[in-house]
Amino acid sequence: MSMDVQTDRLTALRQSMVNDQVHARGVRDQRVLAAMTKVPRHLFVDDEYQAQAYEDHPIPIGEGQTVSQPLIVALMLEALSLAGPETVLEVGTGSGYQTALLAELAQQVYSVERLPELARSAAARLESLGYGNVSVSVGDGSLGLSEKAPFDAIVVSAAAPQIPQALLEQLREGGRLVVPVGPAHAQELQLVRKQQGRAVIANLEGCRFVPLIGQQGYEEGW
Ligand code: SAM
């Protein structure tokens, strides 16, 4: 297959993913839909998984981790209500796919990944795609990134035992935090809004994420 034909085929698969898996299931934020139509998800997985990159499920990215199902990524991004000028913290860079979407949707993205090898390859991918408004660092993101706080929005891509206090503290007044909360088989995606210094919590969806491992997360081997 020529490069052009292959590129057209992947673009068509990506458009179908957005239409059939994301828009058809209720995601209406036009900026999220446009970003997902643009970002080449197949470049964030290993070659052996590229044929599955636009399918309706998570995909292994090495080290026992996954890039989340497209719909879940879309729901998390929509819940953040990003308009463009925001500074965002992402906890759990993984492949960097959601980081790229955030870079399309906000002004500045700080992403923290616990596993150095994943952080390194995600940063390299994001750089090769030209995302200059992203900074990836290695660390325990359950503690946030105090030196860059406060954040307009925070998204956590791994399940926490409860809403991490450090993240609440690093959220700006009026800011949004999206985090999956709960044990392996009973997680809820929660949207937390900081209003007059208080956390106002809404349950969005049942979900299933890998664990957030860290001081305000789970211990290894949960
Ligand atoms: N959103 C990512 C993507 O688009 O590929 C997928 C993230 S994956 C579901 C969860 C990630 O969270 C894993 O890469 C895992 O290593 C990372 N993680 C777990 N605990 C963490 C912590 N305390 N700080 C930072 N990253 C953490």
Coordinates of C-alpha atoms and ligand atoms in Angstrom, one line a residue:
M1 CA 0.0 0.0 0.0
S2 CA 1.4 3.5 -0.9
M3 CA 2.0 6.0 1.9
D4 CA -0.8 8.2 0.6
V5 CA -3.4 5.4 0.5
Q6 CA -2.3 4.3 4.0
T7 CA -2.7 7.8 5.4
D8 CA -6.1 8.2 3.8
R9 CA -7.2 4.9 5.3
L10 CA -6.1 5.9 8.8
T11 CA -7.7 9.3 8.5
A12 CA -11.0 7.6 7.5
L13 CA -10.7 5.2 10.5
R14 CA -10.1 8.1 12.8
Q15 CA -13.1 10.0 11.5
S16 CA -15.3 6.8 12.0
M17 CA -13.9 6.5 15.6
V18 CA -15.0 10.0 16.3
N19 CA -18.4 9.7 14.7
D20 CA -19.4 6.2 15.8
Q21 CA -17.7 5.7 19.2
V22 CA -17.6 9.2 20.5
H23 CA -20.2 11.6 19.0
A24 CA -22.8 8.8 18.6
R25 CA -22.5 8.1 22.3
G26 CA -23.2 11.7 23.4
V27 CA -19.9 13.7 23.4
R28 CA -20.8 17.1 21.9
D29 CA -17.8 19.3 22.7
Q30 CA -16.8 20.4 19.2
R31 CA -13.2 21.2 20.3
V32 CA -12.8 17.7 21.7
L33 CA -14.2 16.1 18.6
A34 CA -11.9 18.2 16.4
A35 CA -8.9 17.3 18.4
M36 CA -9.6 13.6 18.3
T37 CA -10.1 13.9 14.5
K38 CA -6.7 15.5 14.2
V39 CA -4.4 13.6 16.6
P40 CA -3.0 10.4 15.0
R41 CA -3.8 7.9 17.7
H42 CA -2.0 5.1 15.7
L43 CA 1.4 6.9 16.3
F44 CA 1.0 6.5 20.1
V45 CA 0.9 2.6 20.1
D46 CA 3.6 0.1 19.0
D47 CA 3.6 -1.1 15.4
E48 CA 2.0 -4.5 16.4
Y49 CA -1.1 -2.6 17.7
Q50 CA -1.4 0.0 14.9
A51 CA -4.2 -1.9 13.1
Q52 CA -6.3 -1.7 16.3
A53 CA -5.5 1.9 17.1
Y54 CA -9.0 3.2 16.2
E55 CA -11.0 0.3 17.7
D56 CA -13.3 0.7 20.6
H57 CA -11.1 -0.6 23.5
P58 CA -7.9 0.2 25.5
I59 CA -4.6 -0.9 23.9
P60 CA -1.4 -2.1 25.7
I61 CA 1.5 0.4 25.7
G62 CA 4.0 -1.7 27.6
E63 CA 5.0 -2.0 31.3
G64 CA 1.5 -3.4 32.1
Q65 CA -0.2 0.0 31.1
T66 CA -2.8 0.9 28.5
V67 CA -3.9 3.8 26.4
S68 CA -7.6 4.3 27.4
Q69 CA -10.6 3.5 25.1
P70 CA -11.3 6.6 22.9
L71 CA -14.7 7.2 24.5
I72 CA -13.3 7.4 28.0
V73 CA -10.6 9.8 26.9
A74 CA -13.4 11.9 25.2
L75 CA -15.6 11.9 28.3
M76 CA -12.7 13.0 30.5
L77 CA -11.7 15.8 28.2
E78 CA -15.3 17.0 27.7
A79 CA -15.7 17.1 31.5
L80 CA -12.7 19.5 31.8
S81 CA -14.6 22.1 29.7
L82 CA -11.4 23.6 28.2
A83 CA -11.8 26.8 26.1
G84 CA -8.1 27.3 25.1
P85 CA -6.3 29.6 27.6
E86 CA -5.9 27.0 30.4
T87 CA -2.9 25.5 32.1
V88 CA -3.6 21.8 32.7
L89 CA -2.0 19.1 34.8
E90 CA -2.2 15.5 33.5
V91 CA -1.3 12.7 35.9
G92 CA -0.4 9.5 34.0
T93 CA 1.2 10.4 30.7
G94 CA 1.2 6.8 29.4
S95 CA 1.6 6.9 25.7
G96 CA 1.1 10.7 25.5
Y97 CA -2.0 10.3 23.3
Q98 CA -4.3 12.2 25.8
T99 CA -1.4 14.7 26.4
A100 CA -1.5 15.5 22.7
L101 CA -5.2 16.1 22.8
L102 CA -4.8 18.3 25.8
A103 CA -2.1 20.3 24.0
E104 CA -4.7 20.9 21.2
L105 CA -7.3 22.0 23.7
A106 CA -5.3 24.2 26.2
Q107 CA -2.5 26.6 26.3
Q108 CA 0.0 24.7 28.5
V109 CA 0.1 21.1 29.6
Y110 CA 2.2 19.6 32.4
S111 CA 2.1 15.8 32.4
V112 CA 3.6 13.6 35.1
E113 CA 4.3 9.9 34.6
R114 CA 5.6 7.5 37.2
L115 CA 7.4 5.1 34.8
P116 CA 10.6 6.7 33.3
E117 CA 10.5 4.6 30.1
L118 CA 6.9 5.6 29.3
A119 CA 7.6 9.3 30.0
R120 CA 10.7 9.2 27.8
S121 CA 8.9 7.7 24.8
A122 CA 5.8 9.8 25.2
A123 CA 7.9 13.0 25.3
A124 CA 9.8 11.9 22.2
R125 CA 6.5 11.3 20.3
L126 CA 5.0 14.6 21.4
E127 CA 8.2 16.4 20.3
S128 CA 8.3 14.7 16.9
L129 CA 4.6 15.8 16.4
G130 CA 5.6 19.4 17.1
Y131 CA 3.8 19.9 20.5
G132 CA 5.8 22.7 22.0
N133 CA 3.3 23.5 24.8
V134 CA 3.8 20.2 26.7
S135 CA 6.2 19.4 29.5
V136 CA 6.5 15.7 30.6
S137 CA 8.2 14.9 33.9
V138 CA 8.8 11.7 35.9
G139 CA 7.4 11.5 39.3
D140 CA 4.5 10.7 41.7
G141 CA 1.7 12.6 40.1
S142 CA -0.6 11.7 43.1
L143 CA 1.2 14.6 44.7
G144 CA 0.5 16.9 41.8
L145 CA 3.2 19.3 40.5
S146 CA 3.4 22.0 43.2
E147 CA 6.0 24.1 41.4
K148 CA 3.6 24.8 38.5
A149 CA 0.4 25.1 40.5
P150 CA -2.3 26.3 40.5
F151 CA -4.0 24.6 37.5
D152 CA -7.2 25.5 35.7
A153 CA -7.8 21.8 35.1
I154 CA -6.3 18.5 36.3
V155 CA -7.0 15.1 34.7
V156 CA -5.9 11.8 36.3
S157 CA -5.7 8.8 34.0
A158 CA -5.3 6.1 36.7
A159 CA -7.7 5.1 39.5
A160 CA -7.2 6.7 43.0
P161 CA -8.5 5.3 46.3
Q162 CA -10.0 8.7 47.0
I163 CA -9.7 12.2 45.5
P164 CA -6.0 13.1 46.2
Q165 CA -5.9 16.1 48.5
A166 CA -2.7 17.5 46.9
L167 CA -4.6 17.8 43.6
L168 CA -7.5 19.6 45.2
E169 CA -5.0 22.0 46.7
Q170 CA -3.3 22.7 43.4
L171 CA -6.6 23.4 41.6
R172 CA -7.4 27.0 40.9
E173 CA -10.7 28.4 42.3
G174 CA -13.3 27.5 39.6
G175 CA -11.1 24.7 38.3
R176 CA -12.1 21.2 37.2
L177 CA -10.5 17.9 38.3
V178 CA -11.4 14.7 36.6
V179 CA -10.3 11.5 38.4
P180 CA -11.4 7.8 38.5
V181 CA -12.0 6.8 42.1
G182 CA -12.3 3.3 43.5
P183 CA -10.9 -0.2 43.6
A184 CA -10.1 -2.4 40.6
H185 CA -13.7 -3.5 39.7
A186 CA -15.8 -0.6 41.1
Q187 CA -14.5 2.7 39.9
E188 CA -16.5 5.9 39.2
L189 CA -15.2 8.7 37.0
Q190 CA -15.6 11.8 39.2
L191 CA -15.7 15.5 38.2
V192 CA -14.7 17.8 41.0
R193 CA -15.3 21.5 40.7
K194 CA -13.6 23.9 43.2
Q195 CA -16.1 26.4 44.2
Q196 CA -15.5 28.9 47.0
G197 CA -12.6 26.7 48.2
R198 CA -14.9 23.6 48.4
A199 CA -15.0 20.5 46.3
V200 CA -18.3 19.9 44.5
I201 CA -18.3 16.3 43.3
A202 CA -20.3 14.8 40.4
N203 CA -20.2 11.1 39.4
L204 CA -19.9 10.8 35.6
E205 CA -19.5 7.1 34.6
G206 CA -18.5 3.7 35.8
C207 CA -15.0 3.0 34.5
R208 CA -12.0 0.7 34.7
F209 CA -8.5 2.1 35.0
V210 CA -5.0 0.9 36.0
P211 CA -4.1 2.0 39.6
L212 CA -2.6 5.4 40.5
I213 CA 0.4 4.2 42.4
G214 CA 1.9 6.7 44.9
Q215 CA 1.7 8.5 48.2
Q216 CA -1.9 9.6 47.6
G217 CA -2.7 6.6 45.5
Y218 CA -2.5 2.9 45.9
E219 CA 0.5 0.8 47.0
E220 CA 2.2 -1.2 44.3
G221 CA 0.5 -4.6 43.8
W222 CA -3.0 -3.4 44.6
Ligands
SAM1 N1 -3.9 8.7 29.2 C1 -2.8 7.8 28.9 C2 -2.6 7.7 27.4 O1 -3.3 8.5 26.6 O2 -1.9 6.9 26.9 C3 -3.0 6.5 29.5 C4 -2.6 6.5 30.9 S1 -2.6 4.9 31.6 C5 -4.2 4.4 31.7 C6 -2.2 5.3 33.3 C7 -0.8 5.8 33.5 O3 -0.7 6.3 34.8 C8 0.3 4.7 33.4 O4 1.2 5.1 32.4 C9 0.9 4.7 34.8 O5 2.3 4.4 34.8 C10 0.6 6.1 35.3 N2 0.7 6.3 36.7 C11 0.2 5.4 37.7 N3 0.5 6.0 38.9 C12 1.0 7.2 38.7 C13 1.5 8.3 39.5 N4 1.4 8.2 40.9 N5 2.0 9.4 39.0 C14 2.1 9.4 37.6 N6 1.7 8.5 36.8 C15 1.2 7.4 37.3

